[in-house]
Amino acid sequence: MSSKTIPVIERIMGANDRVALSNREILDRHGIHAVNVMASPGAGKTSLIASTVKALDSRRAVGVIEGDLASTVDTDRLRAMGVTAVQINTGGQCHLDANQVREGLNALPLDKLDIVFIENVGNLVCPVGFALGEHTRLGISSVPEGDDKPHKYPTIFANIDVLIINKTDLLPYIPFDMPEFHRLVRGLNPDVRIFELSCITGEGIDGWAQWLVDHTPKP
Amino acid sequence: MSSKTIPVIERIMGANDRVALSNREILDRHGIHAVNVMASPGAGKTSLIASTVKALDSRRAVGVIEGDLASTVDTDRLRAMGVTAVQINTGGQCHLDANQVREGLNALPLDKLDIVFIENVGNLVCPVGFALGEHTRLGISSVPEGDDKPHKYPTIFANIDVLIINKTDLLPYIPFDMPEFHRLVRGLNPDVRIFELSCITGEGIDGWAQWLVDHTPKP
């Protein structure tokens, strides 16, 4: 790569951060708590959002920005349960950026919302490098992915505020060393808040939903 | 992005393709069948390679190039079972490129190998855009990821030669519509060869190993 390209890359990164800051101002003006949801494909991002909306039981009003390479299946699923959701298709892009989130915010009824979930593209690598304006960076690991993921994808585990360990209902059927997994995560990120839960059985959802309520003051 | 950057991007892509072609020549000169293994984090890439080596039962000699952001856990695991493996740590890079694979090939005893598995970074998006010199592009989907993945990550499903559906042992515990999943995949890629198997129970491994033997003439 020629040295000429480096300033261009920096300018693009700088532009994303500026839009992210401006997104944050918009969110703060509306008293909204924004959560950037990052995980592997199939870890349960949409399922977690759906289960959380149910567990919140109207204590807080939720909107969702759905990021996917293609399709509207996640948005369709959330809308079918009455959740306000907008879809961003990234084409080939492997993560959401702040401009795409701005488009999503423009399409949501912000005056009526307390929480906005931003469901990122399913990917443990790329999303972590792009600020979107969120207040909380949420990672989801799922039991069938295995307990060695912090070894192999340390960046995301080191750069989240909350970690959900999903699909605990599968623990009887899969070798997964929960204490070792916690130890690896804490080694990368001593302050991360960890919740173990299952979106299928609902076990553990209430503790996470209560945390979210406690961190989202009602206006 | 200014228009000045576009030729630079094309030049980088062109360089990767040239190295990939040269990797292919090296592999062909040694009569080696190279398989680019692509999947989400935790879908079972290393498990599949380990199970395949066992099922091949010395019918073909296997070497492995392991791509990870960080750590040597996968390489350690394979070496512990006597498999020749080299580790490439990509740092932050979300996929392997042809230069990294060249380094891997340089470190392997190519004269003694029939098959080289190239285990890409766990990611359903980025690896598919980078040729490495492989003969076979292998995707792995795992049952707990859910049956809707072809909707959301169509590019990878459209651009593979073989698809492994792994973790079939979990089918009794997870809602996964197998006929619908096949239908979605075939809609994107009518010619893809599909194998259903479980690396935990070993069910289905033999059919896949036999395909590999049939497509890797012994020198």
Short mmCIF file of C-alpha atoms in Angstrom, two decimals:
data_model
loop_
_atom_site.label_atom_id
_atom_site.label_comp_id
_atom_site.label_asym_id
_atom_site.label_seq_id
_atom_site.Cartn_x
_atom_site.Cartn_y
_atom_site.Cartn_z
CA MET A 1 0.00 0.00 0.00
CA SER A 2 1.47 3.40 -0.89
CA SER A 3 1.85 5.94 1.88
CA LYS A 4 -0.57 8.22 0.00
CA THR A 5 -3.49 6.03 1.04
CA ILE A 6 -2.90 6.32 4.78
CA PRO A 7 -4.25 9.87 5.25
CA VAL A 8 -7.38 8.85 3.30
CA ILE A 9 -8.00 5.95 5.67
CA GLU A 10 -7.51 8.22 8.66
CA ARG A 11 -9.93 10.73 7.20
CA ILE A 12 -12.58 8.04 6.77
CA MET A 13 -12.12 6.80 10.35
CA GLY A 14 -12.27 10.35 11.64
CA ALA A 15 -15.50 10.97 9.74
CA ASN A 16 -17.10 7.87 11.31
CA ASP A 17 -16.15 9.03 14.79
CA ARG A 18 -17.58 12.50 14.13
CA VAL A 19 -20.91 11.06 12.98
CA ALA A 20 -20.90 8.69 15.97
CA LEU A 21 -20.48 11.66 18.32
CA SER A 22 -23.33 13.45 16.60
CA ASN A 23 -25.50 10.30 16.88
CA ARG A 24 -24.74 10.28 20.60
CA GLU A 25 -25.90 13.89 20.91
CA ILE A 26 -29.17 13.05 19.16
CA LEU A 27 -29.70 10.04 21.45
CA ASP A 28 -28.89 12.06 24.59
CA ARG A 29 -31.24 14.85 23.56
CA HIS A 30 -34.04 12.26 23.49
CA GLY A 31 -32.93 10.55 26.72
CA ILE A 32 -32.35 7.29 24.87
CA HIS A 33 -30.00 4.50 26.01
CA ALA A 34 -28.40 3.00 22.86
CA VAL A 35 -26.96 -0.52 22.95
CA ASN A 36 -24.61 -1.80 20.20
CA VAL A 37 -25.22 -5.56 20.00
CA MET A 38 -22.24 -7.50 18.62
CA ALA A 39 -21.83 -11.28 18.21
CA SER A 40 -21.07 -14.14 15.84
CA PRO A 41 -23.73 -15.13 13.29
CA GLY A 42 -26.38 -17.17 15.08
CA ALA A 43 -25.31 -16.31 18.64
CA GLY A 44 -28.83 -15.00 19.29
CA LYS A 45 -28.76 -11.23 18.74
CA THR A 46 -32.34 -10.94 17.47
CA SER A 47 -33.56 -13.56 19.95
CA LEU A 48 -32.01 -11.60 22.82
CA ILE A 49 -33.67 -8.38 21.69
CA ALA A 50 -37.04 -10.15 21.34
CA SER A 51 -36.71 -11.82 24.77
CA THR A 52 -35.60 -8.55 26.37
CA VAL A 53 -38.60 -6.64 25.00
CA LYS A 54 -40.88 -9.30 26.53
CA ALA A 55 -39.04 -9.24 29.87
CA LEU A 56 -39.14 -5.42 30.01
CA ASP A 57 -42.94 -5.76 29.85
CA SER A 58 -43.45 -2.11 28.77
CA ARG A 59 -41.26 -0.74 31.59
CA ARG A 60 -39.17 0.88 28.83
CA ALA A 61 -40.05 1.56 25.16
CA VAL A 62 -37.70 -0.17 22.71
CA GLY A 63 -36.73 0.58 19.10
CA VAL A 64 -34.35 -1.49 16.99
CA ILE A 65 -31.94 -0.77 14.15
CA GLU A 66 -31.24 -4.10 12.41
CA GLY A 67 -27.97 -4.43 10.50
CA ASP A 68 -27.61 -7.28 8.01
CA LEU A 69 -25.73 -7.87 4.78
CA ALA A 70 -29.05 -8.74 3.16
CA SER A 71 -32.73 -9.59 3.83
CA THR A 72 -35.36 -8.26 6.24
CA VAL A 73 -35.99 -11.49 8.19
CA ASP A 74 -34.88 -10.07 11.54
CA THR A 75 -36.89 -6.88 11.17
CA ASP A 76 -39.95 -8.85 10.02
CA ARG A 77 -39.63 -11.06 13.11
CA LEU A 78 -39.46 -8.08 15.49
CA ARG A 79 -42.25 -6.15 13.78
CA ALA A 80 -44.46 -9.23 14.00
CA MET A 81 -44.23 -8.93 17.80
CA GLY A 82 -45.02 -5.21 17.70
CA VAL A 83 -41.46 -3.85 18.06
CA THR A 84 -40.55 -0.68 16.16
CA ALA A 85 -37.65 -1.77 13.93
CA VAL A 86 -35.84 -0.43 10.87
CA GLN A 87 -33.61 -2.53 8.61
CA ILE A 88 -30.21 -1.44 7.30
CA ASN A 89 -28.79 -3.69 4.58
CA THR A 90 -25.04 -3.15 4.37
CA GLY A 91 -24.54 -4.92 1.02
CA GLY A 92 -21.16 -6.54 1.47
CA GLN A 93 -20.02 -4.42 4.43
CA CYS A 94 -19.02 -6.55 7.41
CA HIS A 95 -20.10 -4.08 10.13
CA LEU A 96 -22.44 -1.13 10.68
CA ASP A 97 -20.99 2.37 10.51
CA ALA A 98 -22.16 5.59 12.13
CA ASN A 99 -23.76 6.94 8.93
CA GLN A 100 -25.93 3.86 8.58
CA VAL A 101 -27.00 4.19 12.21
CA ARG A 102 -27.84 7.86 11.57
CA GLU A 103 -30.19 6.75 8.78
CA GLY A 104 -31.75 4.30 11.21
CA LEU A 105 -32.20 6.99 13.88
CA ASN A 106 -33.81 9.28 11.31
CA ALA A 107 -36.38 6.56 10.59
CA LEU A 108 -37.28 5.85 14.25
CA PRO A 109 -39.84 7.76 16.41
CA LEU A 110 -37.15 8.86 18.90
CA ASP A 111 -39.56 10.90 21.05
CA LYS A 112 -41.38 7.69 21.96
CA LEU A 113 -38.35 5.50 22.76
CA ASP A 114 -36.26 4.85 25.89
CA ILE A 115 -33.88 2.21 24.50
CA VAL A 116 -32.51 1.65 20.98
CA PHE A 117 -30.85 -1.68 20.23
CA ILE A 118 -28.46 -1.48 17.29
CA GLU A 119 -28.05 -5.06 16.04
CA ASN A 120 -24.70 -5.16 14.26
CA VAL A 121 -23.71 -7.53 11.44
CA GLY A 122 -22.91 -11.02 12.77
CA ASN A 123 -19.13 -10.84 13.08
CA LEU A 124 -16.70 -11.04 16.03
CA VAL A 125 -13.99 -9.00 14.31
CA CYS A 126 -15.01 -5.94 12.29
CA PRO A 127 -17.85 -4.25 14.26
CA VAL A 128 -15.65 -3.57 17.29
CA GLY A 129 -13.59 -1.00 15.33
CA PHE A 130 -16.50 1.31 14.51
CA ALA A 131 -18.17 3.59 17.06
CA LEU A 132 -21.86 4.13 16.30
CA GLY A 133 -22.80 6.58 19.07
CA GLU A 134 -23.90 3.83 21.49
CA HIS A 135 -23.75 4.12 25.29
CA THR A 136 -23.35 0.39 25.93
CA ARG A 137 -21.28 -2.10 23.93
CA LEU A 138 -22.91 -5.49 24.37
CA GLY A 139 -21.27 -8.76 23.28
CA ILE A 140 -23.09 -12.08 23.07
CA SER A 141 -21.30 -15.43 23.23
CA SER A 142 -23.31 -18.61 22.86
CA VAL A 143 -22.51 -21.90 24.53
CA PRO A 144 -22.24 -23.93 21.28
CA GLU A 145 -19.52 -21.59 19.99
CA GLY A 146 -17.21 -23.07 22.61
CA ASP A 147 -15.33 -21.78 25.64
CA ASP A 148 -12.12 -20.90 23.74
CA LYS A 149 -13.41 -17.82 21.90
CA PRO A 150 -11.68 -15.22 24.16
CA HIS A 151 -8.32 -16.75 23.12
CA LYS A 152 -9.08 -16.31 19.44
CA TYR A 153 -11.08 -13.05 19.33
CA PRO A 154 -9.60 -11.07 22.23
CA THR A 155 -10.36 -7.61 20.83
CA ILE A 156 -14.12 -7.83 21.15
CA PHE A 157 -14.00 -9.35 24.65
CA ALA A 158 -11.66 -6.55 25.76
CA ASN A 159 -13.89 -3.80 24.36
CA ILE A 160 -17.42 -4.46 25.64
CA ASP A 161 -19.31 -3.23 28.70
CA VAL A 162 -21.67 -6.19 29.03
CA LEU A 163 -21.31 -9.84 27.96
CA ILE A 164 -24.32 -12.13 27.58
CA ILE A 165 -23.59 -15.87 27.59
CA ASN A 166 -26.59 -17.19 25.66
CA LYS A 167 -27.99 -20.70 25.03
CA THR A 168 -27.25 -21.98 28.54
CA ASP A 169 -30.06 -24.50 27.92
CA LEU A 170 -27.55 -26.39 25.74
CA LEU A 171 -24.96 -26.79 28.54
CA PRO A 172 -26.00 -30.42 29.25
CA TYR A 173 -25.23 -31.42 25.65
CA ILE A 174 -21.99 -29.55 24.92
CA PRO A 175 -18.57 -29.52 26.54
CA PHE A 176 -18.29 -25.91 27.83
CA ASP A 177 -16.21 -24.98 30.88
CA MET A 178 -18.12 -22.01 32.32
CA PRO A 179 -15.64 -21.07 35.11
CA GLU A 180 -12.76 -21.20 32.58
CA PHE A 181 -14.74 -19.03 30.14
CA HIS A 182 -15.36 -16.43 32.86
CA ARG A 183 -11.67 -16.54 33.79
CA LEU A 184 -10.57 -15.92 30.18
CA VAL A 185 -13.02 -13.04 29.74
CA ARG A 186 -12.05 -11.42 33.07
CA GLY A 187 -8.40 -11.69 32.06
CA LEU A 188 -9.13 -9.49 29.05
CA ASN A 189 -11.73 -7.25 30.69
CA PRO A 190 -11.92 -7.23 34.51
CA ASP A 191 -14.87 -4.81 34.65
CA VAL A 192 -17.25 -6.40 32.14
CA ARG A 193 -20.75 -7.22 33.49
CA ILE A 194 -21.62 -10.84 32.62
CA PHE A 195 -25.10 -12.41 32.40
CA GLU A 196 -25.76 -16.10 31.70
CA LEU A 197 -29.15 -16.77 30.12
CA SER A 198 -31.21 -18.74 27.63
CA CYS A 199 -33.54 -17.01 25.19
CA ILE A 200 -35.26 -20.37 24.59
CA THR A 201 -36.19 -21.16 28.21
CA GLY A 202 -36.14 -17.55 29.44
CA GLU A 203 -33.85 -18.50 32.36
CA GLY A 204 -31.66 -15.54 33.37
CA ILE A 205 -33.40 -12.97 31.17
CA ASP A 206 -34.93 -11.09 34.11
CA GLY A 207 -31.56 -10.22 35.67
CA TRP A 208 -30.34 -8.72 32.41
CA ALA A 209 -33.62 -6.86 31.83
CA GLN A 210 -33.43 -5.42 35.35
CA TRP A 211 -29.87 -4.19 34.69
CA LEU A 212 -31.16 -2.49 31.55
CA VAL A 213 -34.02 -0.84 33.44
CA ASP A 214 -31.61 0.35 36.15
CA HIS A 215 -29.37 1.89 33.46
CA THR A 216 -32.19 3.54 31.51
CA PRO A 217 -33.85 6.19 33.66
CA LYS A 218 -37.43 6.76 32.56
CA PRO A 219 -37.85 10.36 31.35
CA MET B 1 -13.74 8.39 -0.34
CA SER B 2 -11.88 10.28 -3.07
CA SER B 3 -11.69 8.69 -6.51
CA LYS B 4 -7.91 8.60 -6.14
CA THR B 5 -8.16 5.71 -3.71
CA ILE B 6 -9.99 3.35 -6.08
CA PRO B 7 -6.99 2.38 -8.24
CA VAL B 8 -5.02 1.64 -5.05
CA ILE B 9 -7.72 -0.74 -3.84
CA GLU B 10 -7.76 -2.45 -7.24
CA ARG B 11 -3.99 -2.81 -7.13
CA ILE B 12 -4.13 -4.45 -3.70
CA MET B 13 -6.83 -6.89 -4.82
CA GLY B 14 -4.88 -7.65 -7.99
CA ALA B 15 -1.76 -8.39 -5.95
CA ASN B 16 -3.66 -10.86 -3.74
CA ASP B 17 -5.01 -12.66 -6.80
CA ARG B 18 -1.52 -12.91 -8.30
CA VAL B 19 -0.10 -14.44 -5.12
CA ALA B 20 -3.11 -16.78 -4.93
CA LEU B 21 -2.39 -17.98 -8.48
CA SER B 22 1.23 -18.56 -7.58
CA ASN B 23 0.15 -20.48 -4.43
CA ARG B 24 -2.01 -22.65 -6.68
CA GLU B 25 0.98 -23.41 -8.91
CA ILE B 26 3.05 -24.46 -5.89
CA LEU B 27 0.23 -26.69 -4.65
CA ASP B 28 -0.31 -28.26 -8.08
CA ARG B 29 3.41 -28.91 -8.48
CA HIS B 30 3.23 -30.98 -5.27
CA GLY B 31 -0.05 -32.68 -6.21
CA ILE B 32 -1.75 -31.18 -3.17
CA HIS B 33 -5.51 -30.59 -2.81
CA ALA B 34 -5.97 -27.34 -0.86
CA VAL B 35 -9.23 -26.66 0.99
CA ASN B 36 -10.17 -23.16 2.22
CA VAL B 37 -12.31 -23.70 5.34
CA MET B 38 -14.68 -20.79 6.06
CA ALA B 39 -17.31 -20.49 8.82
CA SER B 40 -18.60 -18.47 11.76
CA PRO B 41 -16.62 -18.50 15.01
CA GLY B 42 -17.35 -21.77 16.79
CA ALA B 43 -19.01 -23.57 13.85
CA GLY B 44 -16.43 -26.34 14.20
CA LYS B 45 -13.63 -25.64 11.72
CA THR B 46 -10.83 -27.14 13.81
CA SER B 47 -13.10 -29.96 15.01
CA LEU B 48 -13.95 -30.82 11.41
CA ILE B 49 -10.28 -30.92 10.43
CA ALA B 50 -9.44 -33.11 13.44
CA SER B 51 -12.35 -35.48 12.75
CA THR B 52 -11.48 -35.64 9.05
CA VAL B 53 -7.85 -36.56 9.77
CA LYS B 54 -9.10 -39.43 11.96
CA ALA B 55 -11.64 -40.58 9.36
CA LEU B 56 -9.03 -40.48 6.57
CA ASP B 57 -7.05 -42.99 8.66
CA SER B 58 -3.78 -42.29 6.80
CA ARG B 59 -5.35 -42.73 3.34
CA ARG B 60 -4.14 -39.18 2.62
CA ALA B 61 -1.49 -37.08 4.41
CA VAL B 62 -2.87 -33.82 5.83
CA GLY B 63 -1.21 -30.50 6.67
CA VAL B 64 -2.99 -27.48 8.15
CA ILE B 65 -2.53 -23.71 7.95
CA GLU B 66 -4.38 -22.21 10.93
CA GLY B 67 -5.58 -18.61 10.64
CA ASP B 68 -6.59 -16.78 13.81
CA LEU B 69 -6.57 -13.19 15.03
CA ALA B 70 -4.55 -14.35 18.02
CA SER B 71 -3.38 -17.40 19.99
CA THR B 72 -2.11 -20.86 19.01
CA VAL B 73 -4.87 -22.95 20.65
CA ASP B 74 -6.07 -24.52 17.39
CA THR B 75 -2.57 -25.39 16.21
CA ASP B 76 -1.68 -26.80 19.64
CA ARG B 77 -4.79 -29.00 19.51
CA LEU B 78 -3.96 -30.38 16.05
CA ARG B 79 -0.28 -30.92 16.81
CA ALA B 80 -1.25 -32.80 19.97
CA MET B 81 -2.92 -35.37 17.70
CA GLY B 82 0.12 -35.56 15.43
CA VAL B 83 -1.11 -33.29 12.62
CA THR B 84 1.42 -31.06 10.86
CA ALA B 85 0.08 -27.55 11.45
CA VAL B 86 1.39 -23.99 11.20
CA GLN B 87 -0.23 -20.97 12.85
CA ILE B 88 -0.80 -17.62 11.14
CA ASN B 89 -1.89 -14.84 13.51
CA THR B 90 -3.53 -12.06 11.50
CA GLY B 91 -3.46 -9.44 14.26
CA GLY B 92 -6.68 -7.56 13.63
CA GLN B 93 -7.24 -8.77 10.06
CA CYS B 94 -10.65 -10.39 9.61
CA HIS B 95 -9.60 -12.93 6.94
CA LEU B 96 -6.52 -14.72 5.60
CA ASP B 97 -4.86 -13.35 2.48
CA ALA B 98 -2.75 -15.09 -0.15
CA ASN B 99 0.55 -13.76 1.24
CA GLN B 100 -0.16 -15.23 4.66
CA VAL B 101 -1.02 -18.57 3.07
CA ARG B 102 2.25 -18.41 1.12
CA GLU B 103 4.11 -18.07 4.44
CA GLY B 104 2.19 -21.09 5.69
CA LEU B 105 3.03 -23.14 2.60
CA ASN B 106 6.71 -22.22 2.99
CA ALA B 107 6.61 -23.66 6.52
CA LEU B 108 4.93 -26.97 5.59
CA PRO B 109 6.70 -30.15 4.28
CA LEU B 110 4.79 -30.03 0.98
CA ASP B 111 6.53 -33.10 -0.49
CA LYS B 112 4.94 -35.23 2.21
CA LEU B 113 1.36 -33.89 1.98
CA ASP B 114 -1.71 -34.76 -0.11
CA ILE B 115 -4.21 -32.33 1.42
CA VAL B 116 -3.72 -28.89 2.97
CA PHE B 117 -6.59 -27.44 5.00
CA ILE B 118 -6.44 -23.65 5.27
CA GLU B 119 -8.55 -22.73 8.30
CA ASN B 120 -9.67 -19.16 7.74
CA VAL B 121 -10.56 -16.61 10.45
CA GLY B 122 -14.02 -17.28 11.91
CA ASN B 123 -16.15 -14.90 9.87
CA LEU B 124 -19.03 -15.38 7.38
CA VAL B 125 -18.36 -12.13 5.53
CA CYS B 126 -14.76 -11.14 4.80
CA PRO B 127 -12.91 -14.39 3.89
CA VAL B 128 -15.07 -15.04 0.83
CA GLY B 129 -13.58 -12.02 -0.98
CA PHE B 130 -9.97 -13.26 -0.88
CA ALA B 131 -8.65 -16.07 -3.06
CA LEU B 132 -5.85 -18.01 -1.36
CA GLY B 133 -4.92 -20.48 -4.10
CA GLU B 134 -7.30 -23.19 -2.85
CA HIS B 135 -8.96 -25.81 -5.06
CA THR B 136 -12.03 -26.27 -2.88
CA ARG B 137 -13.96 -23.60 -1.00
CA LEU B 138 -15.59 -25.26 1.99
CA GLY B 139 -18.24 -23.61 4.14
CA ILE B 140 -19.40 -24.93 7.51
CA SER B 141 -22.77 -24.07 9.01
CA SER B 142 -23.65 -25.42 12.44
CA VAL B 143 -27.14 -26.31 13.61
CA PRO B 144 -27.18 -23.92 16.62
CA GLU B 145 -26.49 -20.95 14.31
CA GLY B 146 -30.03 -21.39 12.98
CA ASP B 147 -31.60 -22.19 9.62
CA ASP B 148 -31.95 -18.56 8.48
CA LYS B 149 -28.25 -17.88 7.78
CA PRO B 150 -28.49 -18.13 3.94
CA HIS B 151 -30.94 -15.19 4.02
CA LYS B 152 -28.50 -13.03 5.94
CA TYR B 153 -25.09 -14.07 4.56
CA PRO B 154 -25.91 -15.01 0.95
CA THR B 155 -22.46 -14.27 -0.49
CA ILE B 156 -20.66 -17.09 1.25
CA PHE B 157 -23.38 -19.65 0.51
CA ALA B 158 -23.29 -18.65 -3.17
CA ASN B 159 -19.50 -18.96 -3.41
CA ILE B 160 -18.56 -22.35 -1.95
CA ASP B 161 -18.07 -25.78 -3.52
CA VAL B 162 -18.91 -27.84 -0.46
CA LEU B 163 -21.12 -27.09 2.56
CA ILE B 164 -20.83 -29.05 5.81
CA ILE B 165 -23.81 -28.83 8.17
CA ASN B 166 -22.14 -29.59 11.50
CA LYS B 167 -23.47 -30.35 15.02
CA THR B 168 -26.38 -32.48 13.80
CA ASP B 169 -26.24 -34.15 17.24
CA LEU B 170 -27.94 -30.98 18.57
CA LEU B 171 -30.98 -31.27 16.23
CA PRO B 172 -33.20 -32.76 18.98
CA TYR B 173 -32.65 -29.69 21.18
CA ILE B 174 -32.87 -26.81 18.71
CA PRO B 175 -35.53 -25.63 16.27
CA PHE B 176 -33.80 -26.10 12.87
CA ASP B 177 -35.74 -26.83 9.67
CA MET B 178 -33.27 -28.96 7.67
CA PRO B 179 -35.32 -29.20 4.41
CA GLU B 180 -35.87 -25.42 4.47
CA PHE B 181 -32.14 -24.83 5.06
CA HIS B 182 -31.26 -27.05 2.07
CA ARG B 183 -33.84 -25.21 -0.04
CA LEU B 184 -32.38 -21.78 0.85
CA VAL B 185 -28.82 -22.94 0.13
CA ARG B 186 -29.78 -24.56 -3.21
CA GLY B 187 -31.57 -21.34 -4.19
CA LEU B 188 -28.25 -19.50 -3.90
CA ASN B 189 -26.00 -22.31 -5.15
CA PRO B 190 -27.66 -25.21 -7.02
CA ASP B 191 -24.41 -27.16 -7.50
CA VAL B 192 -22.99 -27.07 -3.94
CA ARG B 193 -22.21 -30.52 -2.42
CA ILE B 194 -23.79 -30.75 1.05
CA PHE B 195 -22.82 -33.09 3.90
CA GLU B 196 -24.65 -33.30 7.25
CA LEU B 197 -22.48 -34.54 10.11
CA SER B 198 -21.50 -34.30 13.76
CA CYS B 199 -17.89 -34.00 14.83
CA ILE B 200 -18.95 -34.99 18.37
CA THR B 201 -20.64 -38.31 17.52
CA GLY B 202 -18.76 -38.90 14.25
CA GLU B 203 -22.04 -39.51 12.39
CA GLY B 204 -21.72 -38.53 8.72
CA ILE B 205 -17.95 -37.94 8.78
CA ASP B 206 -17.17 -40.99 6.63
CA GLY B 207 -19.18 -39.74 3.64
CA TRP B 208 -17.35 -36.42 3.66
CA ALA B 209 -13.95 -38.12 4.12
CA GLN B 210 -14.70 -40.43 1.20
CA TRP B 211 -15.55 -37.42 -1.01
CA LEU B 212 -12.22 -35.91 -0.04
CA VAL B 213 -10.35 -39.13 -0.87
CA ASP B 214 -12.13 -39.33 -4.24
CA HIS B 215 -11.11 -35.74 -5.01
CA THR B 216 -7.48 -36.14 -3.91
CA PRO B 217 -5.72 -38.64 -6.16
CA LYS B 218 -2.82 -40.23 -4.34
CA PRO B 219 0.45 -39.42 -6.15
#
